[in-house]
């Protein structure tokens, strides 16, 4: 059976850059000292935000990232057989965001488009589904997977965790059928719904929306790391070893960029140096489902990753759901 390899990656972000000081000053006026939280716990410095809502949204960001991924792979929109759009802040519920992006890109009629909302694990889930589609669908050769979120529009200024932590960006990745020895190897999944009510959007569900104030993320503080890091460390070890490798064989770990603290804890649990974990959260903020792929794209562009390297992609989503995937880049 043919392998499914990563053909290209790409990233797009808005031009408007906001640094920590804007938030630190704002929260000082609320009587909150957030400098240590943003800089040392979350690892933030800058983030890009959509400034003009008339000009940019999830779909426009996804469009630009997709165009760049196509160009990087030397492909045209007509070369794509299936499109996955991963977002937890869809611009539309009907039609799907995937269909709208399909139209803007000019992908051909004989193709498919799907929206995926797996919260922050959505892009990795979509990649796994794309692998299965390409392996078992006759004639399908390439999949375009895009992730884009616009969380900051739906956060309350008094909630420092979501409001100053997130940034806006889109990532795109193209998977294609290949005879090469690179590509997707395996995945690991884990779900623990004990903290399912700590992050809600919208808070009371769509049926309870009465006005604009009901369209905010409701974020209750909890120790997410205690729920996610122990099973992730065990899951990654099992994923790597069950496929005949060791953790030392893995060249790079491209993970959720939610916080630098989480990656440090995971580095300690796996006994792997932090230099193996690509952190770009100080540059982009937390971009949700696209964050592991933005980290991967950064490594590709700086030349620290080469074809044939073994890599891990990992993310954690509200609810809580975890996924780790093993690829040979």
Coordinates of C-alpha atoms in Angstrom, one line a residue:
X1 CA 0.0 0.0 0.0
X2 CA 1.2 3.5 -0.8
X3 CA 2.4 5.9 1.9
X4 CA 0.8 9.3 2.6
X5 CA 3.5 11.9 2.9
X6 CA 3.6 15.6 3.8
X7 CA 4.0 17.4 0.6
X8 CA 4.1 21.0 1.9
X9 CA 3.2 23.3 4.8
X10 CA 2.4 27.0 4.9
X11 CA 1.3 29.7 7.4
X12 CA -0.6 33.0 7.1
X13 CA -1.2 35.5 9.9
X14 CA -2.6 39.1 9.9
X15 CA -0.2 42.0 9.9
X16 CA -1.4 43.5 13.2
X17 CA 1.1 42.5 15.9
X18 CA 0.3 43.0 19.6
X19 CA 2.9 42.5 22.4
X20 CA 2.5 41.6 26.0
X21 CA 2.7 45.1 27.3
X22 CA -0.7 46.0 25.9
X23 CA -2.3 43.3 28.0
X24 CA -0.1 43.8 31.1
X25 CA -1.1 47.5 31.2
X26 CA -4.8 46.7 30.7
X27 CA -4.8 44.1 33.5
X28 CA -2.8 46.4 35.9
X29 CA -5.8 48.7 35.7
X30 CA -8.0 45.8 36.7
X31 CA -5.7 45.1 39.7
X32 CA -4.1 42.0 38.1
X33 CA -0.4 41.3 37.7
X34 CA -0.2 39.0 34.6
X35 CA 3.4 39.6 33.6
X36 CA 4.7 36.3 35.1
X37 CA 1.7 34.4 33.8
X38 CA 2.1 35.6 30.2
X39 CA 5.9 35.5 30.0
X40 CA 6.9 32.5 32.1
X41 CA 3.9 30.2 32.3
X42 CA 2.4 30.7 28.8
X43 CA 5.6 31.8 27.1
X44 CA 4.0 34.8 25.3
X45 CA 5.7 37.8 23.8
X46 CA 3.8 38.7 20.6
X47 CA 0.7 37.6 18.8
X48 CA -1.0 38.6 15.5
X49 CA -4.6 39.7 15.6
X50 CA -7.3 40.4 13.1
X51 CA -7.8 44.2 13.2
X52 CA -10.2 44.9 10.3
X53 CA -13.2 42.5 10.6
X54 CA -14.4 43.7 7.2
X55 CA -11.3 42.5 5.5
X56 CA -10.2 39.4 7.4
X57 CA -11.7 36.3 9.0
X58 CA -11.1 32.6 9.3
X59 CA -11.8 32.0 5.6
X60 CA -9.5 34.7 4.3
X61 CA -6.7 33.5 6.5
X62 CA -7.3 29.9 5.4
X63 CA -7.3 31.0 1.7
X64 CA -3.9 32.7 1.9
X65 CA -2.3 29.8 3.8
X66 CA -3.8 27.3 1.3
X67 CA -2.4 29.3 -1.7
X68 CA 1.0 29.3 -0.1
X69 CA 0.9 25.5 0.5
X70 CA -0.2 24.9 -3.1
X71 CA 2.7 27.1 -4.4
X72 CA 5.2 25.4 -2.1
X73 CA 4.2 22.0 -3.4
X74 CA 4.1 23.2 -7.1
X75 CA 0.4 22.3 -7.3
X76 CA -2.8 23.9 -8.6
X77 CA -6.2 23.9 -6.8
X78 CA -7.5 21.3 -9.3
X79 CA -4.9 18.9 -8.0
X80 CA -6.7 18.6 -4.6
X81 CA -9.2 15.7 -4.2
X82 CA -10.4 16.6 -0.7
X83 CA -10.3 19.6 1.6
X84 CA -10.6 19.6 5.4
X85 CA -11.2 22.9 7.2
X86 CA -10.5 22.6 10.9
X87 CA -11.9 25.5 13.1
X88 CA -13.7 25.9 16.4
X89 CA -14.9 29.4 15.4
X90 CA -16.6 28.9 12.1
X91 CA -17.5 31.9 10.1
X92 CA -20.7 30.2 8.9
X93 CA -22.7 27.2 10.1
X94 CA -24.3 26.9 6.6
X95 CA -22.8 26.5 4.1
X96 CA -19.7 24.9 5.5
X97 CA -16.5 26.9 5.7
X98 CA -14.8 24.1 3.7
X99 CA -17.2 24.7 0.8
X100 CA -16.6 28.5 1.0
X101 CA -12.9 27.9 0.9
X102 CA -13.3 25.4 -1.9
X103 CA -15.1 28.1 -4.0
X104 CA -12.5 30.7 -3.2
X105 CA -9.6 28.5 -4.2
X106 CA -11.3 27.2 -7.3
X107 CA -10.9 23.5 -6.5
X108 CA -12.6 21.2 -9.1
X109 CA -16.1 19.7 -9.0
X110 CA -15.0 16.1 -8.6
X111 CA -13.8 16.6 -5.0
X112 CA -15.0 16.8 -1.4
X113 CA -14.9 19.4 1.3
X114 CA -15.5 18.8 5.0
X115 CA -15.6 21.0 8.2
X116 CA -13.9 19.6 11.3
X117 CA -14.4 20.9 14.8
X118 CA -12.3 18.9 17.1
X119 CA -11.4 22.0 19.1
X120 CA -7.7 22.4 19.3
X121 CA -7.0 18.8 18.1
X122 CA -9.1 19.4 15.0
X123 CA -6.3 19.8 12.5
X124 CA -4.5 16.6 13.6
X125 CA -7.7 14.7 13.6
X126 CA -8.4 16.0 10.0
X127 CA -5.0 14.9 8.9
X128 CA -5.6 11.4 10.2
X129 CA -8.9 11.3 8.4
X130 CA -7.3 12.5 5.2
X131 CA -4.7 9.7 5.5
X132 CA -7.5 7.1 5.6
X133 CA -9.4 8.8 2.7
X134 CA -6.3 8.8 0.5
X135 CA -5.4 5.3 1.3
X136 CA -8.8 3.8 0.6
X137 CA -10.5 6.1 -2.0
X138 CA -9.9 5.0 -5.6
X139 CA -8.2 7.8 -7.6
X140 CA -7.7 10.2 -4.6
X141 CA -4.1 11.5 -4.6
X142 CA -4.0 14.7 -2.5
X143 CA -5.7 16.3 0.5
X144 CA -5.5 19.9 1.7
X145 CA -6.0 20.4 5.4
X146 CA -6.4 23.9 6.8
X147 CA -6.7 25.1 10.3
X148 CA -7.8 28.7 11.3
X149 CA -9.3 30.2 14.5
X150 CA -10.5 33.6 15.5
X151 CA -10.9 33.2 19.2
X152 CA -9.9 36.7 20.4
X153 CA -13.2 38.1 19.0
X154 CA -15.1 35.9 21.4
X155 CA -13.1 36.5 24.6
X156 CA -14.0 38.8 27.5
X157 CA -11.4 41.5 28.4
X158 CA -11.6 40.5 32.1
X159 CA -10.6 36.9 31.3
X160 CA -6.8 37.0 31.0
X161 CA -6.3 33.4 30.0
X162 CA -8.2 33.4 26.7
X163 CA -8.1 37.1 26.0
X164 CA -4.4 37.7 26.0
X165 CA -3.2 34.2 25.3
X166 CA -4.6 33.7 21.8
X167 CA -3.4 34.9 18.4
X168 CA -4.9 34.6 14.9
X169 CA -3.2 32.6 12.2
X170 CA -4.0 29.9 9.6
X171 CA -1.9 26.8 8.8
X172 CA -2.2 24.6 5.7
X173 CA -0.7 21.2 5.0
X174 CA -0.9 19.1 1.9
X175 CA -0.8 15.3 2.2
X176 CA -0.3 13.2 -0.9
X177 CA 0.0 9.5 -2.0
X178 CA 3.6 8.6 -2.5
X179 CA 5.8 5.6 -3.1
X180 CA 8.5 7.1 -0.9
X181 CA 9.3 5.7 2.5
X182 CA 8.2 8.9 4.2
X183 CA 4.8 9.8 5.6
X184 CA 2.2 8.9 8.2
X185 CA 3.0 6.0 10.5
X186 CA 0.4 5.8 13.3
X187 CA -1.6 7.8 15.9
X188 CA -2.6 7.6 19.5
X189 CA -5.9 9.0 21.0
X190 CA -7.1 9.7 24.5
X191 CA -10.2 11.2 26.0
X192 CA -11.1 12.2 29.5
X193 CA -14.3 14.2 29.8
X194 CA -14.0 15.0 33.5
X195 CA -13.1 18.7 32.7
X196 CA -15.6 19.0 29.9
X197 CA -17.4 22.0 31.5
X198 CA -14.4 24.1 32.1
X199 CA -14.2 25.6 28.6
X200 CA -17.5 26.3 26.9
X201 CA -18.3 28.3 23.8
X202 CA -21.0 29.5 23.7
X203 CA -21.5 29.1 27.4
X204 CA -25.1 27.9 27.3
X205 CA -25.1 26.3 23.9
X206 CA -26.3 27.8 20.6
X207 CA -30.0 27.3 21.6
X208 CA -29.5 29.6 24.6
X209 CA -28.1 32.6 22.7
X210 CA -30.1 35.7 23.3
X211 CA -27.7 38.5 22.4
X212 CA -24.1 39.3 21.8
X213 CA -23.1 38.8 25.4
X214 CA -23.9 35.1 25.1
X215 CA -21.3 34.6 22.4
X216 CA -18.3 34.6 24.6
X217 CA -15.9 31.8 25.6
X218 CA -16.6 30.8 29.2
X219 CA -13.2 29.8 30.6
X220 CA -13.0 28.4 34.1
X221 CA -9.5 28.0 35.5
X222 CA -8.3 24.5 36.1
X223 CA -5.1 22.5 36.0
X224 CA -5.1 21.3 32.5
X225 CA -1.6 19.9 32.7
X226 CA -2.5 17.4 35.4
X227 CA -5.2 15.9 33.1
X228 CA -3.1 16.0 29.9
X229 CA 0.6 15.6 30.5
X230 CA 0.7 12.2 32.3
X231 CA -1.4 10.3 29.7
X232 CA 0.4 12.1 26.9
X233 CA 3.8 11.0 28.0
X234 CA 2.6 7.4 28.3
X235 CA 0.8 7.6 25.0
X236 CA 3.7 9.0 23.1
X237 CA 6.1 6.4 24.5
X238 CA 3.7 3.6 23.5
X239 CA 3.1 5.1 20.1
X240 CA 6.8 5.3 19.3
X241 CA 7.8 2.0 20.8
X242 CA 4.9 0.0 19.3
X243 CA 6.1 1.1 15.9
X244 CA 9.6 -0.2 16.5
X245 CA 11.3 3.1 17.4
X246 CA 12.7 4.8 20.5
X247 CA 12.1 8.3 21.7
X248 CA 15.8 9.0 20.8
X249 CA 14.9 8.3 17.1
X250 CA 12.4 11.2 17.0
X251 CA 14.0 14.3 15.5
X252 CA 11.4 16.8 16.6
X253 CA 8.3 17.3 18.6
X254 CA 5.7 19.7 17.2
X255 CA 3.1 20.2 19.8
X256 CA 0.2 22.3 20.9
X257 CA 1.6 25.8 21.6
X258 CA -0.9 26.5 24.5
X259 CA 1.9 27.1 27.0
X260 CA 5.6 26.8 27.4
X261 CA 5.0 25.3 30.8
X262 CA 3.1 22.3 29.3
X263 CA 6.0 21.6 26.9
X264 CA 8.6 21.8 29.8
X265 CA 6.5 19.3 31.8
X266 CA 6.3 17.0 28.8
X267 CA 10.0 17.3 28.2
X268 CA 10.7 16.3 31.8
X269 CA 8.2 13.3 31.6
X270 CA 9.7 12.0 28.4
X271 CA 13.3 12.8 29.5
X272 CA 13.8 14.6 26.2
X273 CA 15.6 18.0 26.0
X274 CA 13.6 21.1 25.4
X275 CA 15.7 21.7 22.2
X276 CA 13.7 18.9 20.6
X277 CA 10.4 20.7 21.2
X278 CA 9.7 23.6 18.8
X279 CA 8.0 26.5 20.6
X280 CA 6.7 29.4 18.5
X281 CA 4.1 30.6 21.0
X282 CA 6.1 33.7 21.9
X283 CA 5.8 34.8 18.3
X284 CA 2.2 33.8 17.3
X285 CA 0.4 33.4 20.6
X286 CA -1.9 30.4 20.8
X287 CA -3.6 29.8 17.5
X288 CA -5.6 26.7 18.4
X289 CA -5.8 23.7 16.0
X290 CA -3.2 25.2 13.7
X291 CA -0.5 25.6 16.3
X292 CA 1.4 22.2 15.9
X293 CA 1.5 22.7 12.1
X294 CA 2.8 26.3 12.5
X295 CA 5.6 24.9 14.7
X296 CA 6.3 22.2 12.0
X297 CA 6.3 24.8 9.2
X298 CA 8.8 27.0 11.2
X299 CA 11.1 24.0 11.5
X300 CA 10.9 23.2 7.8
X301 CA 11.6 26.8 6.8
X302 CA 14.6 27.3 9.1
X303 CA 16.1 24.0 7.9
X304 CA 16.1 22.2 11.2
X305 CA 14.0 19.4 9.7
X306 CA 14.9 17.3 6.7
X307 CA 13.1 14.6 4.6
X308 CA 13.2 11.3 6.4
X309 CA 13.2 12.7 9.9
X310 CA 10.9 11.0 12.4
X311 CA 8.5 13.5 14.1
X312 CA 5.7 13.7 16.6
X313 CA 2.7 16.0 16.2
X314 CA 0.6 16.4 19.4
X315 CA -2.3 18.6 20.6
X316 CA -4.9 18.9 23.4
X317 CA -8.5 20.1 23.0
X318 CA -11.1 21.3 25.3
X319 CA -13.2 18.6 26.7
X320 CA -10.6 17.0 27.0
X321 CA -9.2 15.1 24.0
X322 CA -5.6 14.3 23.1
X323 CA -4.0 13.1 19.9
X324 CA -0.4 12.3 18.9
X325 CA 0.7 11.3 15.4
X326 CA 3.9 9.8 14.3
X327 CA 5.2 10.7 10.8
X328 CA 8.4 10.3 8.9
X329 CA 8.8 13.7 7.3

